[in-house]
């Protein structure tokens, strides 16, 4: 029975991630429905998995409620609902930690909820730039709370205390960042000739840049062209307008990586291989 639950969960995760990747590559936009599906299906299937593995326990029910509230408060609802659901999740975490049995599955549910708040904090600090990227990792935290072992995969033994820290979603973030970096390097190498390539940035005609999925790295301030960091999507038209008014025809840009696609590749890798760092 547990194998069936795991396979259903994996299939749902992969289908949702593939659909989200397609949307991100085509439009750099991803509907919240993707993450809401995972935010509901993941905790429910994990609860069923826990009950099938160890029987019905109150800790599993508490984690189910906490995981649902934690994930949904950042992928759905409004401000008032978010506060209530976030508070419920915190209470469930405290209950399981203080009064729970301390079992591996109970701890995994707690770790999943902690990671939800961690990813939200990373988003608020600007470490995770895209809202869809943060919501994706939040959804993956509750839909893949453990390294599910089925049919001798993952290949690397990922059980043990370390898995509470290097949870699957964190492994996916790490490997996804590596894939994204390679993606960016490949784009720069293929897109521009050597004279217009500057590390991981490129120089493009302003007209072409406006139509491409790129961020301008230059702006005009006090009558001078200066190099800046990436700006928000809302500010880009004004940046390009200032550059044109200054007489510029080219602009240095940074590629707008569709990060959901690298995360999808990393999800497959993590499901099949696990985390190679556990071999150290």
CSV table of N, CA, C and O in Angstrom, one decimal, residues 6-66:
chain,number,residue,atom,x,y,z
A,6,UNK,N,3.2,6.3,-2.5
A,6,UNK,CA,4.4,7.0,-3.0
A,6,UNK,C,4.4,7.2,-4.5
A,6,UNK,O,4.7,8.4,-4.9
A,7,UNK,N,4.0,6.2,-5.2
A,7,UNK,CA,4.0,6.4,-6.7
A,7,UNK,C,2.9,7.5,-7.1
A,7,UNK,O,3.2,8.3,-8.0
A,8,UNK,N,1.8,7.5,-6.4
A,8,UNK,CA,0.8,8.5,-6.7
A,8,UNK,C,1.3,9.9,-6.4
A,8,UNK,O,1.2,10.8,-7.2
A,9,UNK,N,2.0,10.0,-5.3
A,9,UNK,CA,2.6,11.3,-4.9
A,9,UNK,C,3.6,11.8,-5.9
A,9,UNK,O,3.6,12.9,-6.4
A,10,UNK,N,4.5,10.8,-6.3
A,10,UNK,CA,5.6,11.2,-7.3
A,10,UNK,C,5.0,11.6,-8.6
A,10,UNK,O,5.4,12.5,-9.3
A,11,UNK,N,4.0,10.8,-9.1
A,11,UNK,CA,3.4,11.2,-10.4
A,11,UNK,C,2.7,12.5,-10.4
A,11,UNK,O,2.9,13.3,-11.3
A,12,UNK,N,2.0,12.8,-9.3
A,12,UNK,CA,1.4,14.2,-9.2
A,12,UNK,C,2.4,15.3,-9.2
A,12,UNK,O,2.3,16.3,-9.9
A,13,UNK,N,3.5,15.1,-8.4
A,13,UNK,CA,4.6,16.1,-8.3
A,13,UNK,C,5.2,16.3,-9.7
A,13,UNK,O,5.4,17.5,-10.1
A,14,UNK,N,5.5,15.2,-10.4
A,14,UNK,CA,6.2,15.4,-11.7
A,14,UNK,C,5.3,16.0,-12.7
A,14,UNK,O,5.7,16.9,-13.5
A,15,UNK,N,4.0,15.6,-12.7
A,15,UNK,CA,3.0,16.2,-13.7
A,15,UNK,C,2.9,17.7,-13.4
A,15,UNK,O,2.9,18.6,-14.4
A,16,UNK,N,2.7,18.1,-12.1
A,16,UNK,CA,2.6,19.5,-11.8
A,16,UNK,C,3.9,20.3,-12.1
A,16,UNK,O,3.8,21.4,-12.7
A,17,UNK,N,5.0,19.7,-11.8
A,17,UNK,CA,6.3,20.4,-12.1
A,17,UNK,C,6.5,20.6,-13.6
A,17,UNK,O,7.0,21.6,-14.1
A,18,UNK,N,6.2,19.6,-14.4
A,18,UNK,CA,6.3,19.7,-15.9
A,18,UNK,C,5.4,20.8,-16.4
A,18,UNK,O,5.8,21.5,-17.3
A,19,UNK,N,4.2,20.8,-15.9
A,19,UNK,CA,3.2,21.8,-16.4
A,19,UNK,C,3.7,23.2,-16.0
A,19,UNK,O,3.7,24.2,-16.8
A,20,UNK,N,4.2,23.4,-14.8
A,20,UNK,CA,4.7,24.7,-14.3
A,20,UNK,C,5.9,25.1,-15.1
A,20,UNK,O,6.1,26.3,-15.4
A,21,UNK,N,6.8,24.1,-15.4
A,21,UNK,CA,8.0,24.4,-16.2
A,21,UNK,C,7.7,24.9,-17.6
A,21,UNK,O,8.2,25.9,-18.1
A,22,UNK,N,6.7,24.3,-18.2
A,22,UNK,CA,6.2,24.7,-19.5
A,22,UNK,C,5.7,26.2,-19.5
A,22,UNK,O,6.1,27.0,-20.4
A,23,UNK,N,5.0,26.5,-18.5
A,23,UNK,CA,4.4,27.9,-18.4
A,23,UNK,C,5.6,28.9,-18.1
A,23,UNK,O,5.6,30.0,-18.6
A,24,UNK,N,6.5,28.5,-17.2
A,24,UNK,CA,7.6,29.4,-16.8
A,24,UNK,C,8.5,29.7,-18.0
A,24,UNK,O,8.9,30.8,-18.2
A,25,UNK,N,8.8,28.7,-18.8
A,25,UNK,CA,9.6,28.9,-20.0
A,25,UNK,C,9.0,29.7,-21.0
A,25,UNK,O,9.6,30.6,-21.6
A,26,UNK,N,7.7,29.5,-21.2
A,26,UNK,CA,6.9,30.2,-22.3
A,26,UNK,C,6.6,31.7,-21.9
A,26,UNK,O,6.7,32.6,-22.7
A,27,UNK,N,6.2,31.9,-20.6
A,27,UNK,CA,5.7,33.2,-20.2
A,27,UNK,C,6.4,33.8,-19.0
A,27,UNK,O,6.1,35.0,-18.7
A,28,UNK,N,7.2,33.0,-18.3
A,28,UNK,CA,7.8,33.5,-17.1
A,28,UNK,C,6.7,33.7,-16.0
A,28,UNK,O,6.9,34.6,-15.1
A,29,UNK,N,5.6,33.1,-16.2
A,29,UNK,CA,4.5,33.2,-15.2
A,29,UNK,C,4.0,31.8,-14.9
A,29,UNK,O,3.9,30.9,-15.8
A,30,UNK,N,3.7,31.5,-13.7
A,30,UNK,CA,3.1,30.2,-13.3
A,30,UNK,C,1.9,30.4,-12.4
A,30,UNK,O,2.0,31.2,-11.4
A,31,UNK,N,0.8,29.8,-12.8
A,31,UNK,CA,-0.4,29.9,-12.0
A,31,UNK,C,-0.2,29.3,-10.6
A,31,UNK,O,0.4,28.2,-10.4
A,32,UNK,N,-0.8,29.9,-9.6
A,32,UNK,CA,-0.8,29.4,-8.2
A,32,UNK,C,-1.5,28.0,-8.1
A,32,UNK,O,-1.3,27.3,-7.1
A,33,UNK,N,-2.3,27.7,-9.0
A,33,UNK,CA,-3.0,26.4,-9.0
A,33,UNK,C,-2.1,25.2,-8.9
A,33,UNK,O,-2.4,24.2,-8.3
A,34,UNK,N,-0.9,25.4,-9.5
A,34,UNK,CA,0.1,24.3,-9.5
A,34,UNK,C,0.5,24.0,-8.0
A,34,UNK,O,0.5,22.8,-7.6
A,35,UNK,N,0.8,25.1,-7.3
A,35,UNK,CA,1.3,24.9,-6.0
A,35,UNK,C,0.2,24.5,-5.0
A,35,UNK,O,0.4,23.8,-4.0
A,36,UNK,N,-1.0,25.0,-5.3
A,36,UNK,CA,-2.1,24.6,-4.4
A,36,UNK,C,-2.5,23.2,-4.5
A,36,UNK,O,-2.9,22.5,-3.5
A,37,UNK,N,-2.3,22.6,-5.7
A,37,UNK,CA,-2.5,21.1,-5.9
A,37,UNK,C,-1.5,20.4,-5.0
A,37,UNK,O,-1.9,19.5,-4.3
A,38,UNK,N,-0.3,20.8,-5.1
A,38,UNK,CA,0.8,20.1,-4.3
A,38,UNK,C,0.6,20.3,-2.8
A,38,UNK,O,0.9,19.5,-1.9
A,39,UNK,N,0.1,21.5,-2.5
A,39,UNK,CA,-0.1,21.9,-1.0
A,39,UNK,C,-1.2,21.1,-0.4
A,39,UNK,O,-1.1,20.9,0.8
A,40,UNK,N,-2.1,20.5,-1.2
A,40,UNK,CA,-3.2,19.7,-0.6
A,40,UNK,C,-2.8,18.2,-0.8
A,40,UNK,O,-2.9,17.4,0.2
A,41,UNK,N,-2.4,17.8,-2.0
A,41,UNK,CA,-2.2,16.4,-2.2
A,41,UNK,C,-1.0,15.9,-1.4
A,41,UNK,O,-1.0,14.7,-0.9
A,42,UNK,N,0.1,16.7,-1.3
A,42,UNK,CA,1.3,16.2,-0.6
A,42,UNK,C,1.0,15.8,0.9
A,42,UNK,O,1.3,14.7,1.3
A,43,UNK,N,0.5,16.8,1.7
A,43,UNK,CA,0.2,16.4,3.1
A,43,UNK,C,-0.8,15.2,3.3
A,43,UNK,O,-0.6,14.4,4.2
A,44,UNK,N,-1.8,15.2,2.4
A,44,UNK,CA,-2.8,14.1,2.5
A,44,UNK,C,-2.1,12.8,2.2
A,44,UNK,O,-2.3,11.8,3.0
A,45,UNK,N,-1.4,12.7,1.2
A,45,UNK,CA,-0.7,11.4,0.8
A,45,UNK,C,0.4,11.1,1.9
A,45,UNK,O,0.6,9.9,2.1
A,46,UNK,N,1.0,12.1,2.4
A,46,UNK,CA,2.0,11.8,3.5
A,46,UNK,C,1.3,11.2,4.7
A,46,UNK,O,1.8,10.3,5.4
A,47,UNK,N,0.2,11.8,5.0
A,47,UNK,CA,-0.6,11.3,6.2
A,47,UNK,C,-1.0,9.8,5.9
A,47,UNK,O,-0.9,8.9,6.8
A,48,UNK,N,-1.5,9.5,4.7
A,48,UNK,CA,-1.8,8.1,4.4
A,48,UNK,C,-0.6,7.2,4.5
A,48,UNK,O,-0.7,6.1,5.0
A,49,UNK,N,0.5,7.7,4.0
A,49,UNK,CA,1.7,6.9,4.0
A,49,UNK,C,2.1,6.6,5.5
A,49,UNK,O,2.5,5.5,5.8
A,50,UNK,N,2.1,7.6,6.3
A,50,UNK,CA,2.4,7.4,7.8
A,50,UNK,C,1.5,6.4,8.4
A,50,UNK,O,2.0,5.6,9.2
A,51,UNK,N,0.2,6.5,8.2
A,51,UNK,CA,-0.8,5.6,8.8
A,51,UNK,C,-0.5,4.2,8.3
A,51,UNK,O,-0.6,3.2,9.1
A,52,UNK,N,-0.3,4.0,7.0
A,52,UNK,CA,0.0,2.7,6.5
A,52,UNK,C,1.3,2.1,7.0
A,52,UNK,O,1.4,0.9,7.2
A,53,UNK,N,2.2,3.0,7.4
A,53,UNK,CA,3.5,2.5,7.8
A,53,UNK,C,3.5,2.2,9.3
A,53,UNK,O,4.1,1.2,9.8
A,54,UNK,N,2.9,3.1,10.1
A,54,UNK,CA,3.0,2.9,11.6
A,54,UNK,C,1.7,3.0,12.3
A,54,UNK,O,1.7,3.0,13.6
A,55,UNK,N,0.6,3.0,11.6
A,55,UNK,CA,-0.7,3.1,12.2
A,55,UNK,C,-1.1,4.5,12.5
A,55,UNK,O,-0.4,5.5,12.3
A,56,UNK,N,-2.4,4.7,13.0
A,56,UNK,CA,-2.9,6.0,13.2
A,56,UNK,C,-2.4,6.6,14.5
A,56,UNK,O,-2.6,6.0,15.6
A,57,UNK,N,-1.8,7.7,14.4
A,57,UNK,CA,-1.3,8.4,15.6
A,57,UNK,C,-1.7,9.9,15.5
A,57,UNK,O,-1.8,10.5,14.5
A,58,UNK,N,-1.9,10.5,16.7
A,58,UNK,CA,-2.3,11.9,16.7
A,58,UNK,C,-1.2,12.8,16.1
A,58,UNK,O,-1.6,13.9,15.5
A,59,UNK,N,0.1,12.4,16.2
A,59,UNK,CA,1.1,13.3,15.6
A,59,UNK,C,1.0,13.4,14.1
A,59,UNK,O,1.2,14.5,13.6
A,60,UNK,N,0.5,12.3,13.5
A,60,UNK,CA,0.3,12.4,12.0
A,60,UNK,C,-0.8,13.3,11.7
A,60,UNK,O,-0.7,14.0,10.7
A,61,UNK,N,-1.9,13.2,12.4
A,61,UNK,CA,-3.0,14.1,12.2
A,61,UNK,C,-2.6,15.6,12.4
A,61,UNK,O,-3.0,16.5,11.7
A,62,UNK,N,-1.8,15.8,13.5
A,62,UNK,CA,-1.4,17.2,13.8
A,62,UNK,C,-0.5,17.7,12.6
A,62,UNK,O,-0.6,18.9,12.2
A,63,UNK,N,0.4,16.9,12.1
A,63,UNK,CA,1.3,17.3,11.0
A,63,UNK,C,0.5,17.5,9.7
A,63,UNK,O,0.8,18.4,9.0
A,64,UNK,N,-0.6,16.7,9.5
A,64,UNK,CA,-1.4,16.9,8.4
A,64,UNK,C,-2.0,18.3,8.4
A,64,UNK,O,-2.0,19.0,7.4
A,65,UNK,N,-2.6,18.6,9.5
A,65,UNK,CA,-3.2,20.0,9.7
A,65,UNK,C,-2.2,21.1,9.5
A,65,UNK,O,-2.4,22.1,8.8
A,66,UNK,N,-1.1,20.9,10.2
A,66,UNK,CA,0.0,21.9,10.2
A,66,UNK,C,0.6,22.1,8.8
A,66,UNK,O,0.8,23.2,8.3
